[in-house]
Amino acid sequence: MPLAERPRVSRPPQEPAPVLPLRIAPSLLSADFARLAEELADVEAGGADWHHVDVMDGHFVPNLTIGPPVVERIHAAATRPLDVHLMITEPARYAEAFARAGAHVLTFHLELCRDAEAVRAVIRRFREVGVPKVGVALNPDTPVERLSPLLGELELVLVMSVFPGFGGQKFMPEVLPKVAWLRQQGYAGHVEMDGGLNPETLPRCAAAGADVLVAGSAIYGVRERGRRIAELRAAGEAARSQRKV
Ligand code: DX5
Ligand code: ZN
């Protein structure tokens, strides 16, 4: 996408950022992989906004999941955007395959990049292959300030609230100040949180300023997904309405 057509994601801190609608993104990692199309349809009927798709290569994280052919079939079956979270060591190498497979958001990890120029090289590659929204993810122990020079170039920042690799881990509240920091900088793109979100922890994410909220086991792990999504959304909206920042 040419620079001029890209949504403006950074603004002076004195200008209040417009509030993005809250989005609930069930993580397919906790779905039944033998019944993916049914699982997708079930959470869509229940009000899911995006599908969060975790791609792991067994190198960047100690787990393996799915690659472009499966993402392509998920895209064919889904009617909501795919939010693809790459936990792989060579995101630029596979960017084209995931763009062709239908990723709407494509996110890579900041820890793979030595400096801001290395991050820019991956962003450039993602844009070349036509990725609609480019995201960068941060592990819990990665300082968010590293993104300072890059905020104007990203449509999404993913703040991990567990170390990536597995579903069902415990939420780490110590990462919440990163979300508040991003909003204090005037960052108006998507701020996503992923890991350990449930009806107790999700409101804290929304109150800090996150607008995309991923939940795997908290949604796919229950029988009534629609009821759970509504519960998460209501809790998130209530927390947001009390937000000061
Ligand atoms: C973890 C993945 C998450 C995971 C979240 O590496 O990035 O998306 O599926 O699962 P829960 O919500 O169960 O923590
Ligand atoms: Zn994820």
PDB file of C-alpha atoms and ligand atoms in Angstrom:
ATOM      1  CA  MET A   1       0.000   0.000   0.000  1.00  0.00           C
ATOM      2  CA  PRO A   2       1.499   3.428  -0.864  1.00  0.00           C
ATOM      3  CA  LEU A   3       2.514   5.425   2.178  1.00  0.00           C
ATOM      4  CA  ALA A   4      -0.110   8.145   1.651  1.00  0.00           C
ATOM      5  CA  GLU A   5      -3.019   5.660   1.658  1.00  0.00           C
ATOM      6  CA  ARG A   6      -2.065   4.016   4.916  1.00  0.00           C
ATOM      7  CA  PRO A   7      -4.265   4.775   7.944  1.00  0.00           C
ATOM      8  CA  ARG A   8      -2.643   7.298  10.259  1.00  0.00           C
ATOM      9  CA  VAL A   9      -1.685   5.392  13.383  1.00  0.00           C
ATOM     10  CA  SER A  10       0.327   7.963  15.274  1.00  0.00           C
ATOM     11  CA  ARG A  11      -0.766  11.409  16.448  1.00  0.00           C
ATOM     12  CA  PRO A  12       0.492  14.074  18.854  1.00  0.00           C
ATOM     13  CA  PRO A  13      -0.111  13.057  22.497  1.00  0.00           C
ATOM     14  CA  GLN A  14      -2.306  16.132  23.128  1.00  0.00           C
ATOM     15  CA  GLU A  15      -4.851  14.945  20.517  1.00  0.00           C
ATOM     16  CA  PRO A  16      -7.131  12.256  22.028  1.00  0.00           C
ATOM     17  CA  ALA A  17      -7.017   9.045  19.971  1.00  0.00           C
ATOM     18  CA  PRO A  18     -10.379   7.902  18.576  1.00  0.00           C
ATOM     19  CA  VAL A  19     -11.601   4.834  20.409  1.00  0.00           C
ATOM     20  CA  LEU A  20     -11.585   1.747  18.219  1.00  0.00           C
ATOM     21  CA  PRO A  21     -14.441  -0.731  18.600  1.00  0.00           C
ATOM     22  CA  LEU A  22     -13.671  -3.560  20.954  1.00  0.00           C
ATOM     23  CA  ARG A  23     -12.902  -6.777  19.082  1.00  0.00           C
ATOM     24  CA  ILE A  24     -13.051 -10.276  20.507  1.00  0.00           C
ATOM     25  CA  ALA A  25     -10.747 -12.702  18.702  1.00  0.00           C
ATOM     26  CA  PRO A  26     -11.065 -16.383  19.663  1.00  0.00           C
ATOM     27  CA  SER A  27      -7.731 -18.195  19.274  1.00  0.00           C
ATOM     28  CA  LEU A  28      -8.090 -21.294  17.139  1.00  0.00           C
ATOM     29  CA  LEU A  29      -5.265 -22.954  19.049  1.00  0.00           C
ATOM     30  CA  SER A  30      -7.857 -24.187  21.552  1.00  0.00           C
ATOM     31  CA  ALA A  31     -10.365 -25.324  18.893  1.00  0.00           C
ATOM     32  CA  ASP A  32     -10.903 -28.910  17.753  1.00  0.00           C
ATOM     33  CA  PHE A  33      -8.544 -29.127  14.752  1.00  0.00           C
ATOM     34  CA  ALA A  34     -10.481 -32.068  13.306  1.00  0.00           C
ATOM     35  CA  ARG A  35     -13.608 -29.880  13.012  1.00  0.00           C
ATOM     36  CA  LEU A  36     -12.183 -26.484  12.094  1.00  0.00           C
ATOM     37  CA  ALA A  37     -15.002 -25.286   9.813  1.00  0.00           C
ATOM     38  CA  GLU A  38     -17.646 -26.115  12.444  1.00  0.00           C
ATOM     39  CA  GLU A  39     -15.593 -24.447  15.161  1.00  0.00           C
ATOM     40  CA  LEU A  40     -15.203 -21.273  13.057  1.00  0.00           C
ATOM     41  CA  ALA A  41     -18.926 -21.160  12.314  1.00  0.00           C
ATOM     42  CA  ASP A  42     -19.780 -21.701  15.976  1.00  0.00           C
ATOM     43  CA  VAL A  43     -17.754 -18.720  17.252  1.00  0.00           C
ATOM     44  CA  GLU A  44     -18.897 -16.562  14.341  1.00  0.00           C
ATOM     45  CA  ALA A  45     -22.517 -17.271  15.264  1.00  0.00           C
ATOM     46  CA  GLY A  46     -21.521 -16.381  18.824  1.00  0.00           C
ATOM     47  CA  GLY A  47     -20.256 -12.938  17.780  1.00  0.00           C
ATOM     48  CA  ALA A  48     -16.498 -13.360  17.192  1.00  0.00           C
ATOM     49  CA  ASP A  49     -15.024 -10.315  15.424  1.00  0.00           C
ATOM     50  CA  TRP A  50     -11.711 -11.787  14.205  1.00  0.00           C
ATOM     51  CA  HIS A  51     -10.196 -15.268  14.211  1.00  0.00           C
ATOM     52  CA  HIS A  52      -6.784 -15.363  15.884  1.00  0.00           C
ATOM     53  CA  VAL A  53      -4.560 -17.922  14.134  1.00  0.00           C
ATOM     54  CA  ASP A  54      -1.333 -19.013  15.881  1.00  0.00           C
ATOM     55  CA  VAL A  55       1.489 -20.139  13.606  1.00  0.00           C
ATOM     56  CA  MET A  56       4.421 -21.806  15.408  1.00  0.00           C
ATOM     57  CA  ASP A  57       7.561 -23.275  13.869  1.00  0.00           C
ATOM     58  CA  GLY A  58       9.164 -25.254  16.708  1.00  0.00           C
ATOM     59  CA  HIS A  59      12.144 -22.851  16.672  1.00  0.00           C
ATOM     60  CA  PHE A  60      10.943 -19.455  17.836  1.00  0.00           C
ATOM     61  CA  VAL A  61       8.652 -21.280  20.264  1.00  0.00           C
ATOM     62  CA  PRO A  62       8.811 -24.890  21.465  1.00  0.00           C
ATOM     63  CA  ASN A  63       5.624 -25.927  19.671  1.00  0.00           C
ATOM     64  CA  LEU A  64       4.421 -26.572  16.113  1.00  0.00           C
ATOM     65  CA  THR A  65       1.033 -25.726  14.665  1.00  0.00           C
ATOM     66  CA  ILE A  66      -0.105 -24.969  11.134  1.00  0.00           C
ATOM     67  CA  GLY A  67       1.223 -23.423   7.913  1.00  0.00           C
ATOM     68  CA  PRO A  68      -0.133 -21.568   4.859  1.00  0.00           C
ATOM     69  CA  PRO A  69      -2.177 -24.459   3.329  1.00  0.00           C
ATOM     70  CA  VAL A  70      -4.280 -24.807   6.480  1.00  0.00           C
ATOM     71  CA  VAL A  71      -4.585 -21.019   6.873  1.00  0.00           C
ATOM     72  CA  GLU A  72      -5.825 -20.902   3.282  1.00  0.00           C
ATOM     73  CA  ARG A  73      -8.600 -23.426   4.071  1.00  0.00           C
ATOM     74  CA  ILE A  74      -9.490 -21.559   7.270  1.00  0.00           C
ATOM     75  CA  HIS A  75      -9.806 -18.394   5.183  1.00  0.00           C
ATOM     76  CA  ALA A  76     -12.099 -20.202   2.736  1.00  0.00           C
ATOM     77  CA  ALA A  77     -14.366 -21.372   5.561  1.00  0.00           C
ATOM     78  CA  ALA A  78     -14.377 -18.151   7.618  1.00  0.00           C
ATOM     79  CA  THR A  79     -16.475 -15.028   7.166  1.00  0.00           C
ATOM     80  CA  ARG A  80     -14.442 -12.922   9.644  1.00  0.00           C
ATOM     81  CA  PRO A  81     -10.934 -11.494   9.169  1.00  0.00           C
ATOM     82  CA  LEU A  82      -7.950 -13.691  10.008  1.00  0.00           C
ATOM     83  CA  ASP A  83      -5.536 -12.249  12.558  1.00  0.00           C
ATOM     84  CA  VAL A  84      -2.397 -14.319  11.960  1.00  0.00           C
ATOM     85  CA  HIS A  85       0.184 -14.356  14.773  1.00  0.00           C
ATOM     86  CA  LEU A  86       3.502 -15.617  13.428  1.00  0.00           C
ATOM     87  CA  MET A  87       5.711 -17.226  16.057  1.00  0.00           C
ATOM     88  CA  ILE A  88       8.341 -18.221  13.495  1.00  0.00           C
ATOM     89  CA  THR A  89      11.998 -17.244  13.049  1.00  0.00           C
ATOM     90  CA  GLU A  90      11.739 -16.163   9.386  1.00  0.00           C
ATOM     91  CA  PRO A  91       8.573 -14.067   8.991  1.00  0.00           C
ATOM     92  CA  ALA A  92       9.794 -12.253   5.844  1.00  0.00           C
ATOM     93  CA  ARG A  93      10.487 -15.551   4.081  1.00  0.00           C
ATOM     94  CA  TYR A  94       6.923 -16.783   4.539  1.00  0.00           C
ATOM     95  CA  ALA A  95       5.092 -13.442   4.291  1.00  0.00           C
ATOM     96  CA  GLU A  96       3.933 -13.956   0.723  1.00  0.00           C
ATOM     97  CA  ALA A  97       2.525 -17.417   1.454  1.00  0.00           C
ATOM     98  CA  PHE A  98       0.502 -16.094   4.408  1.00  0.00           C
ATOM     99  CA  ALA A  99      -0.669 -13.030   2.475  1.00  0.00           C
ATOM    100  CA  ARG A 100      -1.882 -15.297  -0.339  1.00  0.00           C
ATOM    101  CA  ALA A 101      -3.529 -17.589   2.199  1.00  0.00           C
ATOM    102  CA  GLY A 102      -5.718 -14.669   3.286  1.00  0.00           C
ATOM    103  CA  ALA A 103      -4.161 -13.086   6.384  1.00  0.00           C
ATOM    104  CA  HIS A 104      -5.873  -9.757   7.123  1.00  0.00           C
ATOM    105  CA  VAL A 105      -3.502  -8.926   9.968  1.00  0.00           C
ATOM    106  CA  LEU A 106      -0.006 -10.443   9.855  1.00  0.00           C
ATOM    107  CA  THR A 107       2.063 -10.058  13.031  1.00  0.00           C
ATOM    108  CA  PHE A 108       5.714 -10.952  13.641  1.00  0.00           C
ATOM    109  CA  HIS A 109       7.813 -10.861  16.809  1.00  0.00           C
ATOM    110  CA  LEU A 110      10.052  -7.912  17.671  1.00  0.00           C
ATOM    111  CA  GLU A 111      12.569 -10.225  19.401  1.00  0.00           C
ATOM    112  CA  LEU A 112      13.695 -11.476  15.967  1.00  0.00           C
ATOM    113  CA  CYS A 113      14.985  -8.048  14.964  1.00  0.00           C
ATOM    114  CA  ARG A 114      18.332  -6.568  16.031  1.00  0.00           C
ATOM    115  CA  ASP A 115      17.280  -2.924  15.579  1.00  0.00           C
ATOM    116  CA  ALA A 116      14.641  -0.619  14.099  1.00  0.00           C
ATOM    117  CA  GLU A 117      16.075  -1.032  10.588  1.00  0.00           C
ATOM    118  CA  ALA A 118      15.662  -4.801  10.804  1.00  0.00           C
ATOM    119  CA  VAL A 119      12.031  -4.295  11.869  1.00  0.00           C
ATOM    120  CA  ARG A 120      11.526  -1.937   8.918  1.00  0.00           C
ATOM    121  CA  ALA A 121      12.894  -4.548   6.512  1.00  0.00           C
ATOM    122  CA  VAL A 122      10.231  -7.052   7.623  1.00  0.00           C
ATOM    123  CA  ILE A 123       7.488  -4.392   7.487  1.00  0.00           C
ATOM    124  CA  ARG A 124       8.594  -3.510   3.928  1.00  0.00           C
ATOM    125  CA  ARG A 125       8.391  -7.141   2.846  1.00  0.00           C
ATOM    126  CA  PHE A 126       4.908  -7.526   4.372  1.00  0.00           C
ATOM    127  CA  ARG A 127       3.728  -4.419   2.459  1.00  0.00           C
ATOM    128  CA  GLU A 128       5.319  -5.607  -0.801  1.00  0.00           C
ATOM    129  CA  VAL A 129       3.271  -8.800  -0.695  1.00  0.00           C
ATOM    130  CA  GLY A 130       0.057  -6.881   0.087  1.00  0.00           C
ATOM    131  CA  VAL A 131      -0.566  -7.600   3.765  1.00  0.00           C
ATOM    132  CA  PRO A 132      -3.545  -5.339   4.701  1.00  0.00           C
ATOM    133  CA  LYS A 133      -2.478  -4.736   8.331  1.00  0.00           C
ATOM    134  CA  VAL A 134       1.034  -5.192   9.706  1.00  0.00           C
ATOM    135  CA  GLY A 135       1.532  -5.997  13.383  1.00  0.00           C
ATOM    136  CA  VAL A 136       4.464  -6.447  15.744  1.00  0.00           C
ATOM    137  CA  ALA A 137       4.276  -8.656  18.849  1.00  0.00           C
ATOM    138  CA  LEU A 138       6.210  -8.262  22.111  1.00  0.00           C
ATOM    139  CA  ASN A 139       7.058 -11.027  24.546  1.00  0.00           C
ATOM    140  CA  PRO A 140       6.341 -10.233  28.212  1.00  0.00           C
ATOM    141  CA  ASP A 141      10.011  -9.380  28.880  1.00  0.00           C
ATOM    142  CA  THR A 142      10.536  -7.166  25.803  1.00  0.00           C
ATOM    143  CA  PRO A 143      10.446  -3.410  26.534  1.00  0.00           C
ATOM    144  CA  VAL A 144       7.715  -1.618  24.608  1.00  0.00           C
ATOM    145  CA  GLU A 145       9.890   1.508  24.286  1.00  0.00           C
ATOM    146  CA  ARG A 146      11.776  -0.306  21.525  1.00  0.00           C
ATOM    147  CA  LEU A 147       8.783   0.544  19.333  1.00  0.00           C
ATOM    148  CA  SER A 148       9.137   4.279  19.872  1.00  0.00           C
ATOM    149  CA  PRO A 149      10.578   5.084  16.406  1.00  0.00           C
ATOM    150  CA  LEU A 150       8.249   2.610  14.674  1.00  0.00           C
ATOM    151  CA  LEU A 151       4.759   3.376  15.947  1.00  0.00           C
ATOM    152  CA  GLY A 152       3.786   5.390  12.866  1.00  0.00           C
ATOM    153  CA  GLU A 153       4.551   2.355  10.669  1.00  0.00           C
ATOM    154  CA  LEU A 154       2.408  -0.278  12.380  1.00  0.00           C
ATOM    155  CA  GLU A 155      -1.319  -0.943  12.216  1.00  0.00           C
ATOM    156  CA  LEU A 156      -1.215  -3.218  15.276  1.00  0.00           C
ATOM    157  CA  VAL A 157       0.894  -3.879  18.368  1.00  0.00           C
ATOM    158  CA  LEU A 158       0.391  -7.232  20.097  1.00  0.00           C
ATOM    159  CA  VAL A 159       1.281  -7.167  23.792  1.00  0.00           C
ATOM    160  CA  MET A 160       1.745 -10.770  24.915  1.00  0.00           C
ATOM    161  CA  SER A 161       0.490 -11.480  28.418  1.00  0.00           C
ATOM    162  CA  VAL A 162       2.101 -14.969  28.517  1.00  0.00           C
ATOM    163  CA  PHE A 163       5.277 -16.334  26.950  1.00  0.00           C
ATOM    164  CA  PRO A 164       4.144 -17.591  23.542  1.00  0.00           C
ATOM    165  CA  GLY A 165       3.917 -21.269  22.672  1.00  0.00           C
ATOM    166  CA  PHE A 166       0.900 -22.701  24.437  1.00  0.00           C
ATOM    167  CA  GLY A 167      -2.711 -21.931  25.278  1.00  0.00           C
ATOM    168  CA  GLY A 168      -4.136 -22.076  28.784  1.00  0.00           C
ATOM    169  CA  GLN A 169      -1.349 -20.209  30.624  1.00  0.00           C
ATOM    170  CA  LYS A 170      -1.768 -17.689  33.439  1.00  0.00           C
ATOM    171  CA  PHE A 171      -2.222 -13.987  32.616  1.00  0.00           C
ATOM    172  CA  MET A 172       0.776 -11.751  33.502  1.00  0.00           C
ATOM    173  CA  PRO A 173      -0.645  -8.410  34.762  1.00  0.00           C
ATOM    174  CA  GLU A 174       2.832  -6.818  34.807  1.00  0.00           C
ATOM    175  CA  VAL A 175       2.581  -6.250  31.027  1.00  0.00           C
ATOM    176  CA  LEU A 176      -0.454  -3.923  31.330  1.00  0.00           C
ATOM    177  CA  PRO A 177       1.642  -0.728  31.643  1.00  0.00           C
ATOM    178  CA  LYS A 178       2.906  -1.380  28.088  1.00  0.00           C
ATOM    179  CA  VAL A 179      -0.632  -0.945  26.773  1.00  0.00           C
ATOM    180  CA  ALA A 180      -1.114   2.267  28.731  1.00  0.00           C
ATOM    181  CA  TRP A 181       2.280   3.527  27.463  1.00  0.00           C
ATOM    182  CA  LEU A 182       1.256   2.945  23.828  1.00  0.00           C
ATOM    183  CA  ARG A 183      -1.928   4.972  24.267  1.00  0.00           C
ATOM    184  CA  GLN A 184      -0.042   7.696  26.167  1.00  0.00           C
ATOM    185  CA  GLN A 185       2.262   8.031  23.136  1.00  0.00           C
ATOM    186  CA  GLY A 186      -0.852   8.784  21.080  1.00  0.00           C
ATOM    187  CA  TYR A 187      -0.732   5.421  19.303  1.00  0.00           C
ATOM    188  CA  ALA A 188      -4.114   5.099  17.573  1.00  0.00           C
ATOM    189  CA  GLY A 189      -3.641   1.720  15.857  1.00  0.00           C
ATOM    190  CA  HIS A 190      -4.852  -1.594  17.237  1.00  0.00           C
ATOM    191  CA  VAL A 191      -3.455  -2.688  20.571  1.00  0.00           C
ATOM    192  CA  GLU A 192      -4.024  -6.401  21.003  1.00  0.00           C
ATOM    193  CA  MET A 193      -3.522  -8.581  24.053  1.00  0.00           C
ATOM    194  CA  ASP A 194      -3.026 -12.335  23.953  1.00  0.00           C
ATOM    195  CA  GLY A 195      -2.530 -14.919  26.680  1.00  0.00           C
ATOM    196  CA  GLY A 196      -4.594 -15.825  29.718  1.00  0.00           C
ATOM    197  CA  LEU A 197      -7.563 -13.562  28.917  1.00  0.00           C
ATOM    198  CA  ASN A 198     -10.812 -14.579  30.638  1.00  0.00           C
ATOM    199  CA  PRO A 199     -13.796 -12.782  32.245  1.00  0.00           C
ATOM    200  CA  GLU A 200     -11.574 -11.679  35.188  1.00  0.00           C
ATOM    201  CA  THR A 201      -8.460 -10.541  33.290  1.00  0.00           C
ATOM    202  CA  LEU A 202      -9.932  -9.177  30.035  1.00  0.00           C
ATOM    203  CA  PRO A 203     -11.511  -6.068  31.670  1.00  0.00           C
ATOM    204  CA  ARG A 204      -8.051  -5.002  32.891  1.00  0.00           C
ATOM    205  CA  CYS A 205      -6.764  -5.162  29.285  1.00  0.00           C
ATOM    206  CA  ALA A 206      -9.672  -3.074  27.980  1.00  0.00           C
ATOM    207  CA  ALA A 207      -9.256  -0.549  30.802  1.00  0.00           C
ATOM    208  CA  ALA A 208      -5.563  -0.143  29.933  1.00  0.00           C
ATOM    209  CA  GLY A 209      -6.473   0.683  26.317  1.00  0.00           C
ATOM    210  CA  ALA A 210      -6.415  -2.595  24.363  1.00  0.00           C
ATOM    211  CA  ASP A 211      -9.056  -2.930  21.625  1.00  0.00           C
ATOM    212  CA  VAL A 212      -8.351  -6.451  20.247  1.00  0.00           C
ATOM    213  CA  LEU A 213      -8.724  -9.137  22.870  1.00  0.00           C
ATOM    214  CA  VAL A 214      -7.646 -12.706  22.124  1.00  0.00           C
ATOM    215  CA  ALA A 215      -9.003 -15.622  24.104  1.00  0.00           C
ATOM    216  CA  GLY A 216      -8.334 -19.281  23.351  1.00  0.00           C
ATOM    217  CA  SER A 217      -9.201 -21.611  26.198  1.00  0.00           C
ATOM    218  CA  ALA A 218     -11.694 -19.117  27.703  1.00  0.00           C
ATOM    219  CA  ILE A 219     -13.831 -19.356  24.524  1.00  0.00           C
ATOM    220  CA  TYR A 220     -13.114 -22.691  22.816  1.00  0.00           C
ATOM    221  CA  GLY A 221     -12.835 -24.425  26.176  1.00  0.00           C
ATOM    222  CA  VAL A 222     -16.502 -23.845  27.022  1.00  0.00           C
ATOM    223  CA  ARG A 223     -19.579 -25.353  25.428  1.00  0.00           C
ATOM    224  CA  GLU A 224     -21.585 -22.134  25.071  1.00  0.00           C
ATOM    225  CA  ARG A 225     -19.189 -19.985  23.114  1.00  0.00           C
ATOM    226  CA  GLY A 226     -21.736 -17.277  22.242  1.00  0.00           C
ATOM    227  CA  ARG A 227     -22.610 -16.764  25.887  1.00  0.00           C
ATOM    228  CA  ARG A 228     -18.909 -16.543  26.807  1.00  0.00           C
ATOM    229  CA  ILE A 229     -18.133 -14.062  24.002  1.00  0.00           C
ATOM    230  CA  ALA A 230     -21.047 -11.863  25.126  1.00  0.00           C
ATOM    231  CA  GLU A 231     -19.807 -12.052  28.717  1.00  0.00           C
ATOM    232  CA  LEU A 232     -16.269 -11.054  27.679  1.00  0.00           C
ATOM    233  CA  ARG A 233     -17.539  -8.209  25.502  1.00  0.00           C
ATOM    234  CA  ALA A 234     -19.818  -6.816  28.223  1.00  0.00           C
ATOM    235  CA  ALA A 235     -17.018  -6.974  30.805  1.00  0.00           C
ATOM    236  CA  GLY A 236     -14.614  -5.278  28.381  1.00  0.00           C
ATOM    237  CA  GLU A 237     -17.066  -2.508  27.455  1.00  0.00           C
ATOM    238  CA  ALA A 238     -17.864  -1.838  31.120  1.00  0.00           C
ATOM    239  CA  ALA A 239     -14.156  -1.555  31.981  1.00  0.00           C
ATOM    240  CA  ARG A 240     -13.569   0.732  29.006  1.00  0.00           C
ATOM    241  CA  SER A 241     -16.294   3.141  30.003  1.00  0.00           C
ATOM    242  CA  GLN A 242     -14.416   3.733  33.282  1.00  0.00           C
ATOM    243  CA  ARG A 243     -11.082   4.250  31.533  1.00  0.00           C
ATOM    244  CA  LYS A 244      -9.279   7.510  32.317  1.00  0.00           C
ATOM    245  CA  VAL A 245      -6.506   7.528  29.667  1.00  0.00           C
TER     246      VAL A 245
HETATM  247  C1  DX5 B   1       0.053 -18.451  22.837  1.00  0.00           C
HETATM  248  C2  DX5 B   1      -0.834 -17.989  21.717  1.00  0.00           C
HETATM  249  C3  DX5 B   1      -2.187 -17.581  22.149  1.00  0.00           C
HETATM  250  C4  DX5 B   1      -2.999 -18.668  22.815  1.00  0.00           C
HETATM  251  C5  DX5 B   1      -3.851 -18.013  23.871  1.00  0.00           C
HETATM  252  O1  DX5 B   1       1.334 -18.612  22.344  1.00  0.00           O
HETATM  253  O2  DX5 B   1      -0.247 -16.874  21.059  1.00  0.00           O
HETATM  254  O3  DX5 B   1      -2.925 -16.991  21.082  1.00  0.00           O
HETATM  255  O4  DX5 B   1      -3.804 -19.391  21.942  1.00  0.00           O
HETATM  256  O5  DX5 B   1      -4.515 -18.984  24.569  1.00  0.00           O
HETATM  257  P1  DX5 B   1      -5.222 -18.674  25.965  1.00  0.00           P
HETATM  258  O6  DX5 B   1      -6.264 -17.636  25.710  1.00  0.00           O
HETATM  259  O7  DX5 B   1      -5.779 -19.999  26.364  1.00  0.00           O
HETATM  260  O8  DX5 B   1      -4.151 -18.168  26.893  1.00  0.00           O
HETATM  261 ZN    ZN B   2      -1.484 -15.780  19.616  1.00  0.00          ZN
END
